[in-house]
């Protein structure tokens, strides 16, 4: 069923964090009304929405209420309850739940990618201390053990460099089956955003390069400083994936460029992604704009990078450190998410810099005291 959602109609967003906030901001500028469902009072997305339902993600009555008062429903991140959504016949969720279920479980994701011949790191399924030891012997050290569900920003994973690390890793097995991956020696961490609509149009964003600190994205440079061949290969992978999953809305693909020049898929995210925030200022349309257009059945424009850009995250008290620069940095676009409390490891905002070369922009960022 193809439905076109028009200005004045209501978009429901499950999840009220910063991704939901930026989705809502894109929707509002297109003339839509927005309703947010989230368990947290005064969550970032609720601050820019027309309506707010405070409820848990598996609250069927509240999800049904959202479905009844909205013309289309989407979600801002994958840690919601796909089973509950599947029970609601009255909900119009053009993204469906198939991709959501795949991305909620690392093992399902790896099986899907393997079945469709996408390149990934070697892995083993681990269910006990004994199978962990056997898997480590097969893959050899170093390797990384990850929970199959619930992990993000480095949570739910342990790096193993020798047998001495197995005891710490075994604690993850208390949460259920895990995936052990071969550690990849990569030269760059890359990602690419792709968007689709229900008519089967797909658009791919530029390939970007990411730097992480303590397993949390720190800085993204757009475009990635890689060869044209590498960039084209990543974009072809993204388009192929989008077609395989019949993508509606926006999806992110995280990639490793190995030291030998191979490209491996690390993770999928079935929604807009932190590494795509640069697109708000640097592209003709952002990842959030294409997500809203896609789920509403609108046509999708070709994506153009209008300027090189650097995006850097604000984690914890880095937000407060930023305040002294708001009058000094006219080329910085400041995004503050409106979260009540600064906490260690919590994403509080981001800054996008568009001025000069990527080298100049990184030097500008490193010349401050914010990230030191």
Tab-separated table of C-alpha atoms in Angstrom:
chain	number	residue	atom	x	y	z
A	1	UNK	CA	0.000	0.000	0.000
A	2	UNK	CA	1.389	3.392	-1.028
A	3	UNK	CA	0.122	6.374	0.891
A	4	UNK	CA	1.232	9.962	0.428
A	5	UNK	CA	1.302	11.871	3.713
A	6	UNK	CA	0.723	15.576	3.177
A	7	UNK	CA	1.426	18.760	5.178
A	8	UNK	CA	-0.986	19.131	8.072
A	9	UNK	CA	-1.116	15.396	8.693
A	10	UNK	CA	0.502	13.815	11.762
A	11	UNK	CA	3.764	11.870	11.977
A	12	UNK	CA	4.235	9.680	15.045
A	13	UNK	CA	7.792	9.047	16.232
A	14	UNK	CA	8.581	6.248	18.678
A	15	UNK	CA	11.576	7.422	20.685
A	16	UNK	CA	12.218	10.890	22.012
A	17	UNK	CA	15.994	11.344	21.930
A	18	UNK	CA	18.065	13.640	19.745
A	19	UNK	CA	17.408	11.613	16.591
A	20	UNK	CA	13.683	11.935	17.173
A	21	UNK	CA	14.174	15.640	17.832
A	22	UNK	CA	15.944	16.202	14.521
A	23	UNK	CA	13.365	14.062	12.692
A	24	UNK	CA	10.645	16.229	14.216
A	25	UNK	CA	12.437	19.430	13.215
A	26	UNK	CA	12.614	18.224	9.610
A	27	UNK	CA	8.949	17.206	9.706
A	28	UNK	CA	7.856	20.559	11.133
A	29	UNK	CA	9.608	22.562	8.424
A	30	UNK	CA	7.728	20.454	5.839
A	31	UNK	CA	4.415	21.395	7.445
A	32	UNK	CA	3.651	18.176	9.355
A	33	UNK	CA	2.409	17.814	12.914
A	34	UNK	CA	4.419	15.525	15.175
A	35	UNK	CA	3.541	13.271	18.096
A	36	UNK	CA	6.286	11.624	20.188
A	37	UNK	CA	6.050	8.448	22.284
A	38	UNK	CA	8.792	8.026	24.879
A	39	UNK	CA	9.029	6.976	28.551
A	40	UNK	CA	11.070	10.028	29.616
A	41	UNK	CA	9.494	13.325	30.694
A	42	UNK	CA	10.827	16.344	28.768
A	43	UNK	CA	12.804	14.195	26.363
A	44	UNK	CA	14.525	16.147	23.549
A	45	UNK	CA	11.977	15.299	20.833
A	46	UNK	CA	8.992	16.243	23.005
A	47	UNK	CA	10.377	19.780	23.241
A	48	UNK	CA	9.750	20.395	19.528
A	49	UNK	CA	6.623	18.248	19.030
A	50	UNK	CA	2.910	19.055	18.875
A	51	UNK	CA	1.940	16.178	21.159
A	52	UNK	CA	3.635	13.778	23.555
A	53	UNK	CA	2.628	10.375	24.881
A	54	UNK	CA	4.684	9.297	27.885
A	55	UNK	CA	4.816	5.513	27.806
A	56	UNK	CA	7.123	2.520	27.571
A	57	UNK	CA	7.911	1.225	24.094
A	58	UNK	CA	6.019	-2.039	24.719
A	59	UNK	CA	2.870	-0.371	26.073
A	60	UNK	CA	0.326	-1.682	23.563
A	61	UNK	CA	-2.464	0.670	24.638
A	62	UNK	CA	-0.213	3.720	24.206
A	63	UNK	CA	1.156	2.456	20.886
A	64	UNK	CA	-2.419	1.934	19.732
A	65	UNK	CA	-3.264	5.486	20.807
A	66	UNK	CA	-0.272	6.769	18.827
A	67	UNK	CA	-1.340	4.786	15.765
A	68	UNK	CA	-4.893	6.116	15.912
A	69	UNK	CA	-3.930	9.777	16.124
A	70	UNK	CA	-1.110	9.651	13.561
A	71	UNK	CA	-1.227	9.203	9.791
A	72	UNK	CA	2.173	7.503	9.671
A	73	UNK	CA	4.524	6.151	12.347
A	74	UNK	CA	8.300	5.817	12.414
A	75	UNK	CA	10.985	5.168	15.036
A	76	UNK	CA	14.154	7.008	15.974
A	77	UNK	CA	16.327	4.082	17.059
A	78	UNK	CA	16.289	0.303	17.062
A	79	UNK	CA	15.993	-0.390	20.804
A	80	UNK	CA	12.205	-0.346	20.738
A	81	UNK	CA	9.803	-3.273	20.887
A	82	UNK	CA	9.368	-4.756	17.424
A	83	UNK	CA	7.067	-7.512	18.724
A	84	UNK	CA	4.582	-4.949	20.039
A	85	UNK	CA	4.587	-3.046	16.757
A	86	UNK	CA	3.939	-6.267	14.841
A	87	UNK	CA	0.744	-6.801	16.856
A	88	UNK	CA	-0.837	-3.515	15.795
A	89	UNK	CA	-2.857	-4.044	12.628
A	90	UNK	CA	-4.036	-0.430	12.686
A	91	UNK	CA	-0.558	1.123	12.587
A	92	UNK	CA	0.804	2.541	9.313
A	93	UNK	CA	4.522	1.807	9.578
A	94	UNK	CA	5.884	1.884	6.018
A	95	UNK	CA	9.318	0.791	7.248
A	96	UNK	CA	7.818	-2.448	8.540
A	97	UNK	CA	9.558	-4.450	11.274
A	98	UNK	CA	11.737	-6.885	9.290
A	99	UNK	CA	14.796	-4.624	9.108
A	100	UNK	CA	14.201	-3.512	12.699
A	101	UNK	CA	14.262	-7.118	13.936
A	102	UNK	CA	17.446	-7.863	11.971
A	103	UNK	CA	19.255	-4.852	13.401
A	104	UNK	CA	18.108	-5.583	16.960
A	105	UNK	CA	20.078	-8.833	16.994
A	106	UNK	CA	23.724	-9.001	15.950
A	107	UNK	CA	23.469	-12.684	15.070
A	108	UNK	CA	20.438	-12.170	12.830
A	109	UNK	CA	22.223	-9.223	11.219
A	110	UNK	CA	25.332	-11.289	10.485
A	111	UNK	CA	23.281	-14.186	9.129
A	112	UNK	CA	21.394	-11.799	6.851
A	113	UNK	CA	24.579	-10.171	5.561
A	114	UNK	CA	26.246	-13.545	5.032
A	115	UNK	CA	23.219	-14.975	3.219
A	116	UNK	CA	23.275	-12.038	0.800
A	117	UNK	CA	27.062	-12.223	0.277
A	118	UNK	CA	27.955	-8.904	1.909
A	119	UNK	CA	31.520	-8.718	3.287
A	120	UNK	CA	31.814	-8.996	7.096
A	121	UNK	CA	34.486	-10.023	9.608
A	122	UNK	CA	34.771	-13.744	10.488
A	123	UNK	CA	32.645	-14.619	13.527
A	124	UNK	CA	31.528	-17.453	15.795
A	125	UNK	CA	28.407	-17.905	17.930
A	126	UNK	CA	29.221	-18.292	21.633
A	127	UNK	CA	26.823	-19.730	24.229
A	128	UNK	CA	29.085	-20.907	27.073
A	129	UNK	CA	32.629	-20.571	28.485
A	130	UNK	CA	33.607	-23.734	26.600
A	131	UNK	CA	32.308	-22.489	23.247
A	132	UNK	CA	34.063	-19.169	23.945
A	133	UNK	CA	37.403	-20.973	24.338
A	134	UNK	CA	36.811	-22.979	21.161
A	135	UNK	CA	35.788	-19.868	19.222
A	136	UNK	CA	38.894	-17.977	20.370
A	137	UNK	CA	41.045	-20.863	19.139
A	138	UNK	CA	39.326	-20.813	15.742
A	139	UNK	CA	39.452	-17.061	15.211
A	140	UNK	CA	42.741	-16.494	17.112
A	141	UNK	CA	43.466	-13.385	19.171
A	142	UNK	CA	42.684	-10.528	19.191
A	143	UNK	CA	38.907	-10.794	18.917
A	144	UNK	CA	35.873	-9.076	20.386
A	145	UNK	CA	32.894	-10.634	22.155
A	146	UNK	CA	29.566	-8.839	21.726
A	147	UNK	CA	26.109	-9.428	23.149
A	148	UNK	CA	23.580	-10.211	20.442
A	149	UNK	CA	21.134	-7.571	21.707
A	150	UNK	CA	21.180	-4.227	23.477
A	151	UNK	CA	24.709	-3.036	22.693
A	152	UNK	CA	25.565	0.450	21.392
A	153	UNK	CA	28.366	3.011	21.802
A	154	UNK	CA	30.705	0.212	22.927
A	155	UNK	CA	28.345	-1.218	25.548
A	156	UNK	CA	27.919	-4.978	25.672
A	157	UNK	CA	31.320	-5.912	24.282
A	158	UNK	CA	34.759	-6.985	25.486
A	159	UNK	CA	38.031	-7.145	23.548
A	160	UNK	CA	40.046	-10.338	24.109
A	161	UNK	CA	43.797	-10.269	23.500
A	162	UNK	CA	44.708	-13.518	25.299
A	163	UNK	CA	43.280	-16.344	27.435
A	164	UNK	CA	43.585	-14.037	30.437
A	165	UNK	CA	40.699	-11.929	29.108
A	166	UNK	CA	38.220	-14.790	28.939
A	167	UNK	CA	37.017	-14.499	32.536
A	168	UNK	CA	35.925	-10.879	32.040
A	169	UNK	CA	34.333	-11.768	28.715
A	170	UNK	CA	32.334	-14.624	30.232
A	171	UNK	CA	30.257	-12.126	32.225
A	172	UNK	CA	28.577	-11.135	28.961
A	173	UNK	CA	27.333	-14.704	28.520
A	174	UNK	CA	25.035	-14.212	31.515
A	175	UNK	CA	22.927	-12.034	29.195
A	176	UNK	CA	22.501	-14.841	26.657
A	177	UNK	CA	24.227	-15.969	23.429
A	178	UNK	CA	26.997	-13.726	22.131
A	179	UNK	CA	28.914	-13.221	18.910
A	180	UNK	CA	32.700	-13.450	18.823
A	181	UNK	CA	34.243	-11.471	15.954
A	182	UNK	CA	37.754	-11.535	14.616
A	183	UNK	CA	39.472	-8.232	15.401
A	184	UNK	CA	39.970	-6.300	12.184
A	185	UNK	CA	43.102	-4.234	11.648
A	186	UNK	CA	41.537	-1.308	9.841
A	187	UNK	CA	43.057	1.828	8.406
A	188	UNK	CA	39.818	3.846	8.514
A	189	UNK	CA	36.338	3.632	9.984
A	190	UNK	CA	33.805	4.720	7.381
A	191	UNK	CA	30.047	5.031	7.151
A	192	UNK	CA	27.469	5.849	4.527
A	193	UNK	CA	23.830	6.879	4.808
A	194	UNK	CA	21.208	5.647	2.338
A	195	UNK	CA	17.518	6.561	2.109
A	196	UNK	CA	14.555	5.067	0.298
A	197	UNK	CA	10.838	5.601	-0.197
A	198	UNK	CA	7.924	3.214	-0.595
A	199	UNK	CA	8.006	3.664	-4.391
A	200	UNK	CA	11.454	2.043	-4.504
A	201	UNK	CA	13.610	5.153	-5.072
A	202	UNK	CA	16.996	5.093	-3.289
A	203	UNK	CA	19.493	7.871	-2.647
A	204	UNK	CA	22.948	7.565	-1.146
A	205	UNK	CA	24.905	10.176	0.801
A	206	UNK	CA	28.664	10.779	0.578
A	207	UNK	CA	30.959	8.314	2.345
A	208	UNK	CA	32.321	9.809	5.564
A	209	UNK	CA	35.202	8.980	7.900
A	210	UNK	CA	34.713	8.525	11.642
A	211	UNK	CA	36.925	8.774	14.692
A	212	UNK	CA	35.837	7.199	17.987
A	213	UNK	CA	36.914	7.870	21.551
A	214	UNK	CA	36.070	5.259	24.196
A	215	UNK	CA	33.807	3.532	21.661
A	216	UNK	CA	31.658	6.659	21.142
A	217	UNK	CA	31.742	8.608	17.895
A	218	UNK	CA	33.878	11.696	18.397
A	219	UNK	CA	34.366	13.255	14.966
A	220	UNK	CA	33.129	12.771	11.404
A	221	UNK	CA	34.716	14.240	8.300
A	222	UNK	CA	32.704	14.622	5.106
A	223	UNK	CA	33.689	13.434	2.621
A	224	UNK	CA	36.015	10.627	3.722
A	225	UNK	CA	39.572	11.045	2.553
A	226	UNK	CA	39.603	7.888	0.436
A	227	UNK	CA	39.993	7.063	-3.245
A	228	UNK	CA	37.123	7.409	-5.689
A	229	UNK	CA	37.088	3.610	-6.081
A	230	UNK	CA	36.701	3.050	-2.326
A	231	UNK	CA	33.957	5.651	-2.100
A	232	UNK	CA	32.052	4.182	-5.043
A	233	UNK	CA	32.358	0.653	-3.627
A	234	UNK	CA	30.880	1.784	-0.299
A	235	UNK	CA	27.995	3.564	-2.022
A	236	UNK	CA	27.263	0.550	-4.238
A	237	UNK	CA	27.172	-1.647	-1.114
A	238	UNK	CA	24.734	0.804	0.498
A	239	UNK	CA	22.423	0.865	-2.520
A	240	UNK	CA	22.519	-2.928	-2.827
A	241	UNK	CA	21.631	-3.289	0.848
A	242	UNK	CA	18.808	-0.757	0.563
A	243	UNK	CA	17.285	-2.730	-2.310
A	244	UNK	CA	17.684	-6.068	-0.506
A	245	UNK	CA	15.756	-4.798	2.549
A	246	UNK	CA	13.321	-2.665	0.481
A	247	UNK	CA	14.371	0.300	2.585
A	248	UNK	CA	11.869	2.986	3.475
A	249	UNK	CA	13.359	5.920	5.375
A	250	UNK	CA	17.020	6.272	6.286
A	251	UNK	CA	19.611	3.616	7.160
A	252	UNK	CA	23.291	3.866	8.114
A	253	UNK	CA	26.004	1.345	7.269
A	254	UNK	CA	29.197	1.368	9.345
A	255	UNK	CA	32.258	0.011	7.540
A	256	UNK	CA	35.892	-0.872	8.063
A	257	UNK	CA	38.505	-0.127	5.414
A	258	UNK	CA	41.186	-2.697	6.156
A	259	UNK	CA	44.910	-2.173	5.850
A	260	UNK	CA	44.825	-4.383	2.747
A	261	UNK	CA	42.160	-2.224	1.085
A	262	UNK	CA	39.140	-4.456	1.710
A	263	UNK	CA	35.783	-3.047	2.830
A	264	UNK	CA	33.845	-4.890	5.535
A	265	UNK	CA	30.425	-4.066	6.951
A	266	UNK	CA	30.595	-3.634	10.717
A	267	UNK	CA	27.026	-2.706	11.693
A	268	UNK	CA	23.699	-1.537	10.310
A	269	UNK	CA	21.463	1.105	11.887
A	270	UNK	CA	17.876	1.178	10.544
A	271	UNK	CA	17.463	4.937	11.087
A	272	UNK	CA	19.382	8.224	10.845
A	273	UNK	CA	22.832	8.046	12.401
A	274	UNK	CA	25.203	10.220	14.379
A	275	UNK	CA	27.712	10.170	11.514
A	276	UNK	CA	25.095	11.721	9.210
A	277	UNK	CA	24.477	14.853	11.277
A	278	UNK	CA	26.853	16.848	9.073
A	279	UNK	CA	24.238	16.614	6.295
A	280	UNK	CA	21.995	19.182	8.026
A	281	UNK	CA	24.366	21.976	7.013
A	282	UNK	CA	26.569	20.384	4.351
A	283	UNK	CA	24.046	18.767	1.953
A	284	UNK	CA	21.138	20.018	-0.109
A	285	UNK	CA	18.893	17.846	2.087
A	286	UNK	CA	19.752	16.137	5.363
A	287	UNK	CA	19.440	12.500	6.344
A	288	UNK	CA	16.408	13.531	8.434
A	289	UNK	CA	14.753	15.308	5.501
A	290	UNK	CA	15.066	12.199	3.334
A	291	UNK	CA	13.826	9.996	6.153
A	292	UNK	CA	10.652	12.060	6.500
A	293	UNK	CA	10.173	12.295	2.738
A	294	UNK	CA	10.697	8.531	2.430
A	295	UNK	CA	8.168	7.432	5.053
A	296	UNK	CA	5.646	9.972	3.700
A	297	UNK	CA	5.863	8.664	0.140
A	298	UNK	CA	7.447	11.795	-1.316
A	299	UNK	CA	9.977	11.718	-4.140
A	300	UNK	CA	13.644	11.788	-3.144
A	301	UNK	CA	16.190	14.253	-4.565
A	302	UNK	CA	19.706	13.321	-5.557
A	303	UNK	CA	21.972	14.134	-2.621
A	304	UNK	CA	24.641	16.770	-3.187
A	305	UNK	CA	27.463	17.666	-0.818
A	306	UNK	CA	27.518	21.463	-0.835
A	307	UNK	CA	30.601	21.869	1.326
A	308	UNK	CA	33.237	19.821	3.091
A	309	UNK	CA	32.359	19.529	6.761
A	310	UNK	CA	33.509	18.284	10.142
A	311	UNK	CA	31.006	17.151	12.766
A	312	UNK	CA	32.104	16.684	16.363
A	313	UNK	CA	30.053	15.350	19.270
A	314	UNK	CA	29.531	16.986	22.644
A	315	UNK	CA	29.685	14.321	25.346
A	316	UNK	CA	28.937	14.961	29.015
A	317	UNK	CA	30.326	18.274	30.273
A	318	UNK	CA	31.745	19.135	26.847
A	319	UNK	CA	28.444	20.921	26.261
A	320	UNK	CA	29.158	23.418	29.055
A	321	UNK	CA	32.704	23.903	27.797
A	322	UNK	CA	31.231	24.913	24.438
A	323	UNK	CA	29.301	27.907	25.749
A	324	UNK	CA	32.305	30.245	25.753
A	325	UNK	CA	32.701	29.700	21.994
A	326	UNK	CA	29.173	30.549	20.830
A	327	UNK	CA	30.158	34.202	20.350
A	328	UNK	CA	33.600	33.394	18.925
A	329	UNK	CA	32.902	30.786	16.229
A	330	UNK	CA	30.585	32.134	13.518
A	331	UNK	CA	31.348	29.181	11.225
A	332	UNK	CA	30.268	26.630	13.824
A	333	UNK	CA	26.687	25.350	13.844
A	334	UNK	CA	25.808	24.514	17.443
A	335	UNK	CA	23.205	21.820	18.156
A	336	UNK	CA	22.184	21.382	21.792
A	337	UNK	CA	19.677	18.591	22.429
A	338	UNK	CA	17.988	20.004	25.526
A	339	UNK	CA	18.856	17.104	27.840
A	340	UNK	CA	18.378	17.954	31.507
A	341	UNK	CA	21.577	16.495	32.948
A	342	UNK	CA	25.143	16.191	31.707
A	343	UNK	CA	26.413	12.657	32.303
A	344	UNK	CA	29.636	10.887	31.427
A	345	UNK	CA	29.270	9.261	28.017
A	346	UNK	CA	25.945	10.992	27.299
A	347	UNK	CA	25.535	12.744	23.941
A	348	UNK	CA	24.467	16.294	24.776
A	349	UNK	CA	24.837	17.928	21.365
A	350	UNK	CA	27.063	18.287	18.344
A	351	UNK	CA	28.836	20.964	16.327
A	352	UNK	CA	29.241	21.085	12.562
A	353	UNK	CA	32.063	23.169	11.151
A	354	UNK	CA	32.038	24.425	7.553
A	355	UNK	CA	35.041	26.657	6.913
A	356	UNK	CA	38.101	26.010	4.747
A	357	UNK	CA	39.602	22.567	4.211
A	358	UNK	CA	38.963	19.524	6.373
A	359	UNK	CA	42.477	19.949	7.738
A	360	UNK	CA	41.691	23.574	8.696
A	361	UNK	CA	38.413	22.559	10.348
A	362	UNK	CA	40.012	19.786	12.410
A	363	UNK	CA	42.719	22.202	13.533
A	364	UNK	CA	40.008	24.686	14.510
A	365	UNK	CA	38.299	22.026	16.634
A	366	UNK	CA	41.563	20.841	18.200
A	367	UNK	CA	42.565	24.420	18.950
A	368	UNK	CA	39.881	24.700	21.652
A	369	UNK	CA	39.795	23.263	25.164
A	370	UNK	CA	36.418	21.567	24.704
A	371	UNK	CA	37.665	18.064	23.882
A	372	UNK	CA	40.792	18.030	26.048
